[in-house]
PDB file of C-alpha atoms in Angstrom:
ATOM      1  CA  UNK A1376     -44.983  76.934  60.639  1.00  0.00           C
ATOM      2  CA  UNK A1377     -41.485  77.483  59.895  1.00  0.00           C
ATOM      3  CA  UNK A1378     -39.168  79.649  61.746  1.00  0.00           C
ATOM      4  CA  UNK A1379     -38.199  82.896  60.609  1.00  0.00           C
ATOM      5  CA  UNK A1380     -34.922  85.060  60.748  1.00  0.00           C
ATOM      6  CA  UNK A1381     -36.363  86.892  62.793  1.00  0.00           C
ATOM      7  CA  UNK A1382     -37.796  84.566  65.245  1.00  0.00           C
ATOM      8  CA  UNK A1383     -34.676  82.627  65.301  1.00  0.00           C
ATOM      9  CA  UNK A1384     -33.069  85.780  66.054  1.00  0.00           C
ATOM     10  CA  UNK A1385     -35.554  86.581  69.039  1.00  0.00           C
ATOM     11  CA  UNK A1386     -34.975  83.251  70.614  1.00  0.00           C
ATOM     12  CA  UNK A1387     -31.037  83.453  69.999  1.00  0.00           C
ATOM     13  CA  UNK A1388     -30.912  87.061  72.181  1.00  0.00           C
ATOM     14  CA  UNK A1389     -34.027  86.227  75.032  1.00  0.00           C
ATOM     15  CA  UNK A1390     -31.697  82.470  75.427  1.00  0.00           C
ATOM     16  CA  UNK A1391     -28.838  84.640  76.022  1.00  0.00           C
ATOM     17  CA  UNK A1392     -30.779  86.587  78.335  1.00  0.00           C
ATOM     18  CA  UNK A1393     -32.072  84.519  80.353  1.00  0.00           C
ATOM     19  CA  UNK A1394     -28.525  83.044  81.053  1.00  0.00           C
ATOM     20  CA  UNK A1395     -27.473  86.595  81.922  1.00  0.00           C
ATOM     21  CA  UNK A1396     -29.946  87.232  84.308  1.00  0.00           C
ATOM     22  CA  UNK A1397     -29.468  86.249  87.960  1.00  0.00           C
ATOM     23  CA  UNK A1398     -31.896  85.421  89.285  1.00  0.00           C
ATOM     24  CA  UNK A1399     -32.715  84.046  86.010  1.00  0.00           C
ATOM     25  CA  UNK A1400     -36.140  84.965  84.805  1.00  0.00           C
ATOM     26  CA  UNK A1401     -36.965  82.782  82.012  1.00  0.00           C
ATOM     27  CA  UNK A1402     -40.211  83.097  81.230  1.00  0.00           C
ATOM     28  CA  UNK A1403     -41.440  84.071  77.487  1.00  0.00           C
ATOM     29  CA  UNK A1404     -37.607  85.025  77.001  1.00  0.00           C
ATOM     30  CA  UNK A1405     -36.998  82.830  74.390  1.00  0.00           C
ATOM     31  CA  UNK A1406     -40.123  83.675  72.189  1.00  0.00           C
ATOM     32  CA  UNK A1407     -40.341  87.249  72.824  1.00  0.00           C
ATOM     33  CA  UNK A1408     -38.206  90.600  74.091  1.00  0.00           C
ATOM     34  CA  UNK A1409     -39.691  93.101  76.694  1.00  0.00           C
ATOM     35  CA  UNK A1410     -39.141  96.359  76.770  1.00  0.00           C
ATOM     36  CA  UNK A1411     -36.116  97.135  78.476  1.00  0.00           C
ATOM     37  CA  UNK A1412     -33.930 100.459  78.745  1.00  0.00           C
ATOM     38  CA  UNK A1413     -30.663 100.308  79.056  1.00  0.00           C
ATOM     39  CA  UNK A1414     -29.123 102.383  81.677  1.00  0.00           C
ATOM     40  CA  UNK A1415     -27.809 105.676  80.829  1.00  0.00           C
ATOM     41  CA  UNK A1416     -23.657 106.246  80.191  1.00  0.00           C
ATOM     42  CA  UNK A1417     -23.971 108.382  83.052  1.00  0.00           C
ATOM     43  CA  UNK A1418     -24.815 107.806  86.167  1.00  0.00           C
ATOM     44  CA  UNK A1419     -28.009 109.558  86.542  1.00  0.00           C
ATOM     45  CA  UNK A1420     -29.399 107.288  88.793  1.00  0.00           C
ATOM     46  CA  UNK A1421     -31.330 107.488  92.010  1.00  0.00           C
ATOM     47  CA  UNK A1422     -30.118 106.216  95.327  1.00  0.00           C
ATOM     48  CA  UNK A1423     -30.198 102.015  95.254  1.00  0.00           C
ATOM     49  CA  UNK A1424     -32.601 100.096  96.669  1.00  0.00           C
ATOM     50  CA  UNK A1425     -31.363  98.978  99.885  1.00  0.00           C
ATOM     51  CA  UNK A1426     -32.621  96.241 102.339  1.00  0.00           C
ATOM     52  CA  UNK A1427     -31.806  96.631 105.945  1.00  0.00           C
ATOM     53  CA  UNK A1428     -28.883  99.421 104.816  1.00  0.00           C
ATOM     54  CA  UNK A1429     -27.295  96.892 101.737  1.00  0.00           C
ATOM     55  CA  UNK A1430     -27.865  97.565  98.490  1.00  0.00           C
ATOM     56  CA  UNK A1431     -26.816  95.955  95.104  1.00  0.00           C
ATOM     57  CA  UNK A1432     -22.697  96.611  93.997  1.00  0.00           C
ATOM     58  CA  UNK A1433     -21.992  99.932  93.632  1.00  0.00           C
ATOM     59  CA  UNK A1434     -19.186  99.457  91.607  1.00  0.00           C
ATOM     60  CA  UNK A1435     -20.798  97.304  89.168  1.00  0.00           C
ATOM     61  CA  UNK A1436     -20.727  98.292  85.599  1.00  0.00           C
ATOM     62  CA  UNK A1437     -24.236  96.238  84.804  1.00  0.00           C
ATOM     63  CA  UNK A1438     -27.064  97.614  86.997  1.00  0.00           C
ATOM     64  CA  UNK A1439     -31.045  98.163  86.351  1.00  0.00           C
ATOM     65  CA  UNK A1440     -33.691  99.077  88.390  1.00  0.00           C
ATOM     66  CA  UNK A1441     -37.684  99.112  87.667  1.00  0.00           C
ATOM     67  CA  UNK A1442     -41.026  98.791  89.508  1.00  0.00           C
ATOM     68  CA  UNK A1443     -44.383  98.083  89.106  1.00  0.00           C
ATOM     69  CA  UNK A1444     -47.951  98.576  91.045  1.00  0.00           C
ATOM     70  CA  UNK A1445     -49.975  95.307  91.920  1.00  0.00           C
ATOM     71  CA  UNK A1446     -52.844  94.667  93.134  1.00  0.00           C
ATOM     72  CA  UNK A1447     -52.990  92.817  95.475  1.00  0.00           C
ATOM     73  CA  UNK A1448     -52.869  92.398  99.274  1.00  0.00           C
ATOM     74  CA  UNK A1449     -48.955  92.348 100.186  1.00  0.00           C
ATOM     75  CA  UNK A1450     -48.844  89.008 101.620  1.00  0.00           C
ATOM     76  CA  UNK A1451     -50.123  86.875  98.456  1.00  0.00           C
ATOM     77  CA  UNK A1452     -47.251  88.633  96.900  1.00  0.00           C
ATOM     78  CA  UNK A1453     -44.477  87.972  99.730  1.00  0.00           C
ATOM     79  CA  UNK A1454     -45.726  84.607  99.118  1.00  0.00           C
ATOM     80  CA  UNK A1455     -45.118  84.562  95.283  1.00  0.00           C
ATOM     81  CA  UNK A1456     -41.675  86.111  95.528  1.00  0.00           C
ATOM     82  CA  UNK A1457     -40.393  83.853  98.776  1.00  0.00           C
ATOM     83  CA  UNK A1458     -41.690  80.347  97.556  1.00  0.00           C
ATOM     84  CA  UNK A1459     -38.574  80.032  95.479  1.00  0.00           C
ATOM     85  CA  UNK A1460     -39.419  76.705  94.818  1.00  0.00           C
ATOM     86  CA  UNK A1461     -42.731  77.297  92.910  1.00  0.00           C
ATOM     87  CA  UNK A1462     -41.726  80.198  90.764  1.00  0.00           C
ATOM     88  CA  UNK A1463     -41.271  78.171  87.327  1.00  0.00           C
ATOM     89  CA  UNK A1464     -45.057  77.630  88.164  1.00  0.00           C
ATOM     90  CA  UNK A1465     -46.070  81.152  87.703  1.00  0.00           C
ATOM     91  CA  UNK A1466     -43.069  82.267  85.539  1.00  0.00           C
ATOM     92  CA  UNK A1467     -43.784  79.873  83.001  1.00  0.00           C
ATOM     93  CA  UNK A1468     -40.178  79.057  82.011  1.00  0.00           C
ATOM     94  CA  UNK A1469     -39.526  78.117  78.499  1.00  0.00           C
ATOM     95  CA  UNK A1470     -36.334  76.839  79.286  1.00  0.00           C
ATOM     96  CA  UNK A1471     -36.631  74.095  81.554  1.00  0.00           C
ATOM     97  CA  UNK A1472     -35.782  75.348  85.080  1.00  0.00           C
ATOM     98  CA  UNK A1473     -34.982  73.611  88.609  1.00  0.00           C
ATOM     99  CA  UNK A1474     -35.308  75.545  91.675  1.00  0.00           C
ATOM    100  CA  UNK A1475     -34.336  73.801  94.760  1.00  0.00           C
ATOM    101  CA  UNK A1476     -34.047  75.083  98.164  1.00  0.00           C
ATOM    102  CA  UNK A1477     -30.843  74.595 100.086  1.00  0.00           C
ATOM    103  CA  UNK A1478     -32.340  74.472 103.370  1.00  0.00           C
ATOM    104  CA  UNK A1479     -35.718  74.302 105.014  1.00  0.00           C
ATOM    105  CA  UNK A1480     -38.828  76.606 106.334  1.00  0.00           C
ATOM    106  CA  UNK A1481     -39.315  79.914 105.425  1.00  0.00           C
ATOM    107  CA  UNK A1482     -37.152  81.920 103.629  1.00  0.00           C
ATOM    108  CA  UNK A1483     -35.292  84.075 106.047  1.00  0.00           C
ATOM    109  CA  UNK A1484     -31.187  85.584 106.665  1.00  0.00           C
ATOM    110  CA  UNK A1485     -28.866  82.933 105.821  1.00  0.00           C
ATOM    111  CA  UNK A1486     -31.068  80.886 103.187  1.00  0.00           C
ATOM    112  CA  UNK A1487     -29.909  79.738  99.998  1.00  0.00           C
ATOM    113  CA  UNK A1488     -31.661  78.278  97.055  1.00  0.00           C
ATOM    114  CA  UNK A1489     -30.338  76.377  93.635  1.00  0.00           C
ATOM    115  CA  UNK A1490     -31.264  77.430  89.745  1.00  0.00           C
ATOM    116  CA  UNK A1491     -29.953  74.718  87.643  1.00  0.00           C
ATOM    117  CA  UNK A1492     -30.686  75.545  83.395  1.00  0.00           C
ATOM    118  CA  UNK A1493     -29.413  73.616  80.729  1.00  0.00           C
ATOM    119  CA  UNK A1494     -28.059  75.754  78.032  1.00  0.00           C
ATOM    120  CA  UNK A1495     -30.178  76.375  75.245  1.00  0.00           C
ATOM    121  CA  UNK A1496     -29.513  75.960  71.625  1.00  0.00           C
ATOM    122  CA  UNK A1497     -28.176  78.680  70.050  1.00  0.00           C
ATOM    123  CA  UNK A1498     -26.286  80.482  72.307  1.00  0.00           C
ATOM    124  CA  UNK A1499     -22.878  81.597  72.003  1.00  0.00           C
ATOM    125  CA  UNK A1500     -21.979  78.980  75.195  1.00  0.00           C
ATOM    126  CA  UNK A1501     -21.029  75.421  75.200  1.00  0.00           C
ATOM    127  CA  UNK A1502     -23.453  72.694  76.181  1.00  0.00           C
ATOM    128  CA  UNK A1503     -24.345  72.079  79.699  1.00  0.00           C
ATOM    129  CA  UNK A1504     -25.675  73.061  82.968  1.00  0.00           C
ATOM    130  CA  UNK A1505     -25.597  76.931  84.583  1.00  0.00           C
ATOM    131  CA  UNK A1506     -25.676  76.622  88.169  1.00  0.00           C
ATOM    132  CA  UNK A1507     -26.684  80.146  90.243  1.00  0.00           C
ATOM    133  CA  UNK A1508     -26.842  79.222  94.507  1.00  0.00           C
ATOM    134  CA  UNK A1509     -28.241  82.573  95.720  1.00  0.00           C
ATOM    135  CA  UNK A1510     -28.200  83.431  99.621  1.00  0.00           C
ATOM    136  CA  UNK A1511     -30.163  85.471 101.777  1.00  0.00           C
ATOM    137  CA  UNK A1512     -27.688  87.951 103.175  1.00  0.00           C
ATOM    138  CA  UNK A1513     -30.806  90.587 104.169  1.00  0.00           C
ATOM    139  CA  UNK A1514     -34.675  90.304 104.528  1.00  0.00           C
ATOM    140  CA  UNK A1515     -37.448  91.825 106.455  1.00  0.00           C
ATOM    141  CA  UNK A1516     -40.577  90.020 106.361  1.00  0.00           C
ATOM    142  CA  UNK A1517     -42.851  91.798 104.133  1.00  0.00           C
ATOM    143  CA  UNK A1518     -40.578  94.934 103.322  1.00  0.00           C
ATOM    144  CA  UNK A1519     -37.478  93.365 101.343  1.00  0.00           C
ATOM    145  CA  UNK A1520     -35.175  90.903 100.420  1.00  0.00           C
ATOM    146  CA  UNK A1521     -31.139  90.820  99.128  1.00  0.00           C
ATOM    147  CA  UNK A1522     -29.700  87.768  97.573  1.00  0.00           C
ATOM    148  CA  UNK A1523     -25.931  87.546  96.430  1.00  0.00           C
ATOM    149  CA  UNK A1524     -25.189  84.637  93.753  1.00  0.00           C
ATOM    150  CA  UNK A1525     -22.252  83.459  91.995  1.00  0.00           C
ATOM    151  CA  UNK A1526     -23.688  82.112  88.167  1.00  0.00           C
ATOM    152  CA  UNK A1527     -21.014  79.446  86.876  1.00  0.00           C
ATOM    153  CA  UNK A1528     -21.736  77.996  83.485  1.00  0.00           C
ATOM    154  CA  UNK A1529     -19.684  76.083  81.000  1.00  0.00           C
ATOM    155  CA  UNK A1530     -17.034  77.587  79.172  1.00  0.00           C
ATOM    156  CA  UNK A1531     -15.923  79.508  82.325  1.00  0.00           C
ATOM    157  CA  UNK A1532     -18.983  81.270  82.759  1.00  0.00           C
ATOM    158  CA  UNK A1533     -18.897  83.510  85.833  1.00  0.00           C
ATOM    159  CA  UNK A1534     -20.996  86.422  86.943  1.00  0.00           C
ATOM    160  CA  UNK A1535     -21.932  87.808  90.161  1.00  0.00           C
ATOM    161  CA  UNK A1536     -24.978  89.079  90.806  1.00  0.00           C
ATOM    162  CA  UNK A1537     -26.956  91.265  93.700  1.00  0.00           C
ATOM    163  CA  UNK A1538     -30.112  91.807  93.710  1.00  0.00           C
ATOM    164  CA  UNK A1539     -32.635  93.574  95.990  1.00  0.00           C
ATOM    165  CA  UNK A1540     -36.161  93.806  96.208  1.00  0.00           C
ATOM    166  CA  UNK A1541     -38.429  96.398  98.056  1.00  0.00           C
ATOM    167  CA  UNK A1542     -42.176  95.956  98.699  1.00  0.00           C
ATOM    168  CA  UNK A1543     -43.823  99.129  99.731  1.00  0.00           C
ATOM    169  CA  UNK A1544     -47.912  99.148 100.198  1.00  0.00           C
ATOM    170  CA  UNK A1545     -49.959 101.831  99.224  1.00  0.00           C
ATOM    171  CA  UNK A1546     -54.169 102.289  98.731  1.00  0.00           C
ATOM    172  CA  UNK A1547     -55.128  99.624  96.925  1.00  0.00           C
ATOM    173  CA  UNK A1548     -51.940  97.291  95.981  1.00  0.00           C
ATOM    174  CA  UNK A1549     -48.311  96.863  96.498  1.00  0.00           C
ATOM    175  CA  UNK A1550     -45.280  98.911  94.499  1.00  0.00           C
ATOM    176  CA  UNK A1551     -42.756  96.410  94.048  1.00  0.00           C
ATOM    177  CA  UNK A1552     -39.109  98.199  93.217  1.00  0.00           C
ATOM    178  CA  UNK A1553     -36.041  95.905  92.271  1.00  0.00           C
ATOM    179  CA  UNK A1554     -33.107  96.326  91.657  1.00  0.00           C
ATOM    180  CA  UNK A1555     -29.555  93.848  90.013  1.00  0.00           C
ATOM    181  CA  UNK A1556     -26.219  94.454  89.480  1.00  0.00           C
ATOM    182  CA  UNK A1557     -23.896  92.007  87.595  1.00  0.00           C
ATOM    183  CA  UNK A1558     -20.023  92.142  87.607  1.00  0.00           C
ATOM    184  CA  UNK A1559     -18.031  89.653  85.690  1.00  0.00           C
ATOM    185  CA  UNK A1560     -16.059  89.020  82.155  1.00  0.00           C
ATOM    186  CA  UNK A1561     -19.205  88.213  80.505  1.00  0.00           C
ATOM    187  CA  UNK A1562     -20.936  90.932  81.087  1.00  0.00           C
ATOM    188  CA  UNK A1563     -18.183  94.092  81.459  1.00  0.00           C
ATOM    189  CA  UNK A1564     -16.967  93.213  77.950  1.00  0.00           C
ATOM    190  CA  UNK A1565     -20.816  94.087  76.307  1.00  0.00           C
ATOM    191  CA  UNK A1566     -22.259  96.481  79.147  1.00  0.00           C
ATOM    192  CA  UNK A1567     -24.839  98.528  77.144  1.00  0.00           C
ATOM    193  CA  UNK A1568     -26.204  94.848  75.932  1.00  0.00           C
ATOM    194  CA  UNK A1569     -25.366  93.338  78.971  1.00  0.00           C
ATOM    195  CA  UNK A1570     -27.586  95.925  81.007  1.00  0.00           C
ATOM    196  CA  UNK A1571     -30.664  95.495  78.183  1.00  0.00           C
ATOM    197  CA  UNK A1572     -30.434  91.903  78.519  1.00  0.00           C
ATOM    198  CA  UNK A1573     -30.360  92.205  82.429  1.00  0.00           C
ATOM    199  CA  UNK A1574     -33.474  94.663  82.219  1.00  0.00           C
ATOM    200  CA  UNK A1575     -35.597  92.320  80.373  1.00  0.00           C
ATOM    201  CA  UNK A1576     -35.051  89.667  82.617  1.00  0.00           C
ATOM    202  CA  UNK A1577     -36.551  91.886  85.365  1.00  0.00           C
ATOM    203  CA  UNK A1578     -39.448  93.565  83.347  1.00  0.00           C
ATOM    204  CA  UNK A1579     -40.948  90.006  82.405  1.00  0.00           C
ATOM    205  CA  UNK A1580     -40.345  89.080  86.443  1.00  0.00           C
ATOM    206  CA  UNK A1581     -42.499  92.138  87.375  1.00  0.00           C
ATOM    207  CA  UNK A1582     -45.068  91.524  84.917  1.00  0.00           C
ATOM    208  CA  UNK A1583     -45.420  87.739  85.770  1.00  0.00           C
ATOM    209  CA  UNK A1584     -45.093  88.462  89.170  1.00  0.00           C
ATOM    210  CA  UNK A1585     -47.859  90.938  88.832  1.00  0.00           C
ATOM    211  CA  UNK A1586     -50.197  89.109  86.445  1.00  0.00           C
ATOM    212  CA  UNK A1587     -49.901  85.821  89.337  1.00  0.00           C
ATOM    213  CA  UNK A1588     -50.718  88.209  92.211  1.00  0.00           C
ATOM    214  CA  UNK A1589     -53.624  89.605  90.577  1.00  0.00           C
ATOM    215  CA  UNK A1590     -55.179  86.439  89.569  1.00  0.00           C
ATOM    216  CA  UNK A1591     -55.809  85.106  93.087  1.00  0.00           C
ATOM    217  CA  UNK A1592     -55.185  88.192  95.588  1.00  0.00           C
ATOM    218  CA  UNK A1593     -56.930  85.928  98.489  1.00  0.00           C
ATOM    219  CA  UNK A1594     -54.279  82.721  98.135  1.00  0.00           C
TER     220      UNK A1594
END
């Protein structure tokens, strides 16, 4: 079947999403957009997540936040989120993603991990590679995690990215709150876009996130 306008178009903005996103959350961006809400002008918001007192950059223009309920026992999905290694597996990627970890044994304080993604066709970016290395800088097993990553790309790509995640259990499941915030070039020039982009990275990492957990709540 061929392509329409408006499925080129779809694939053109979730490709550039996905390469705005950090952690990058790739998958079903290129064939679809999830719902995301940009976050209002003002700043409305409630108090960031925080793990173990840090939180994401407060003086970043680019921020989103967003939750979901799963159910499932908390530690298949401590498992999902902290085998960085195996979450093309249940993401799905469309673009081809490489997720290596830095170091060994489980992830803890001080552990970093490597997203290498070639840049798709049709995207406003030169060919080649984006590399993201995230570390660790908080976690508490169970409760919450905060990465910090530097994405460099071709073309002089840079954007720098926090992001926190906070796992509280309640009857029945898990709520799972997270929370990014981007500074860089890229991303101040465009921040309305740049904060829809960023949110539907992190809606389609909830709902894959949520869709593996509840599949096999005993692995």
């Amino acid at each position: 079947m061929p392509r329409t306008r408006s499925t080129t178009s779809r694939r053109r903005t979730g490709a550039r999403a996905a390469l705005l996103a950090v952690p990058l959350t790739l998958a079903g961006i290129l064939g679809t957009t999830a719902p995301a809400q940009a976050a209002p002008a003002h700043d409305s918001r409630p108090a960031s997540l925080t793990c173990q007192g840090k939180g994401i950059d407060p003086a970043a223009k680019v921020h989103y936040r967003t939750e979901t309920f799963i159910k499932a026992p908390p530690r298949t999905i401590w498992k999902l989120q902290t085998d960085v290694e195996a979450w093309p597996s249940w993401q799905n990627p469309v673009i081809p993603i490489t997720m290596k970890r830095l170091d060994h044994g489980p992830l803890r304080k001080h552990s970093q991990f490597q997203w290498t993604i070639p840049v798709p066709p049709g995207t406003p970016y030169p060919p080649g590679d984006v590399v993201i290395v995230s570390t660790v800088r908080q976690l508490q097993s169970g409760k919450c995690i905060r990465w910090t990553g530097p994405l460099d790309g071709p073309g002089g790509m840079h954007i720098d990215g926090v992001h926190v995640w906070n796992f509280v259990k309640v009857p029945g499941g898990v709520i799972v709150r997270t929370e990014e915030s981007h500074t860089g070039p890229q991303v101040d020039k465009d921040v309305p876009n740049s904060t829809e982009m960023l949110g539907q990275g992190l809606e389609i990492w909830l709902k894959d996130l949520k869709t593996a957990a509840e599949a096999d709540p005993c692995r």
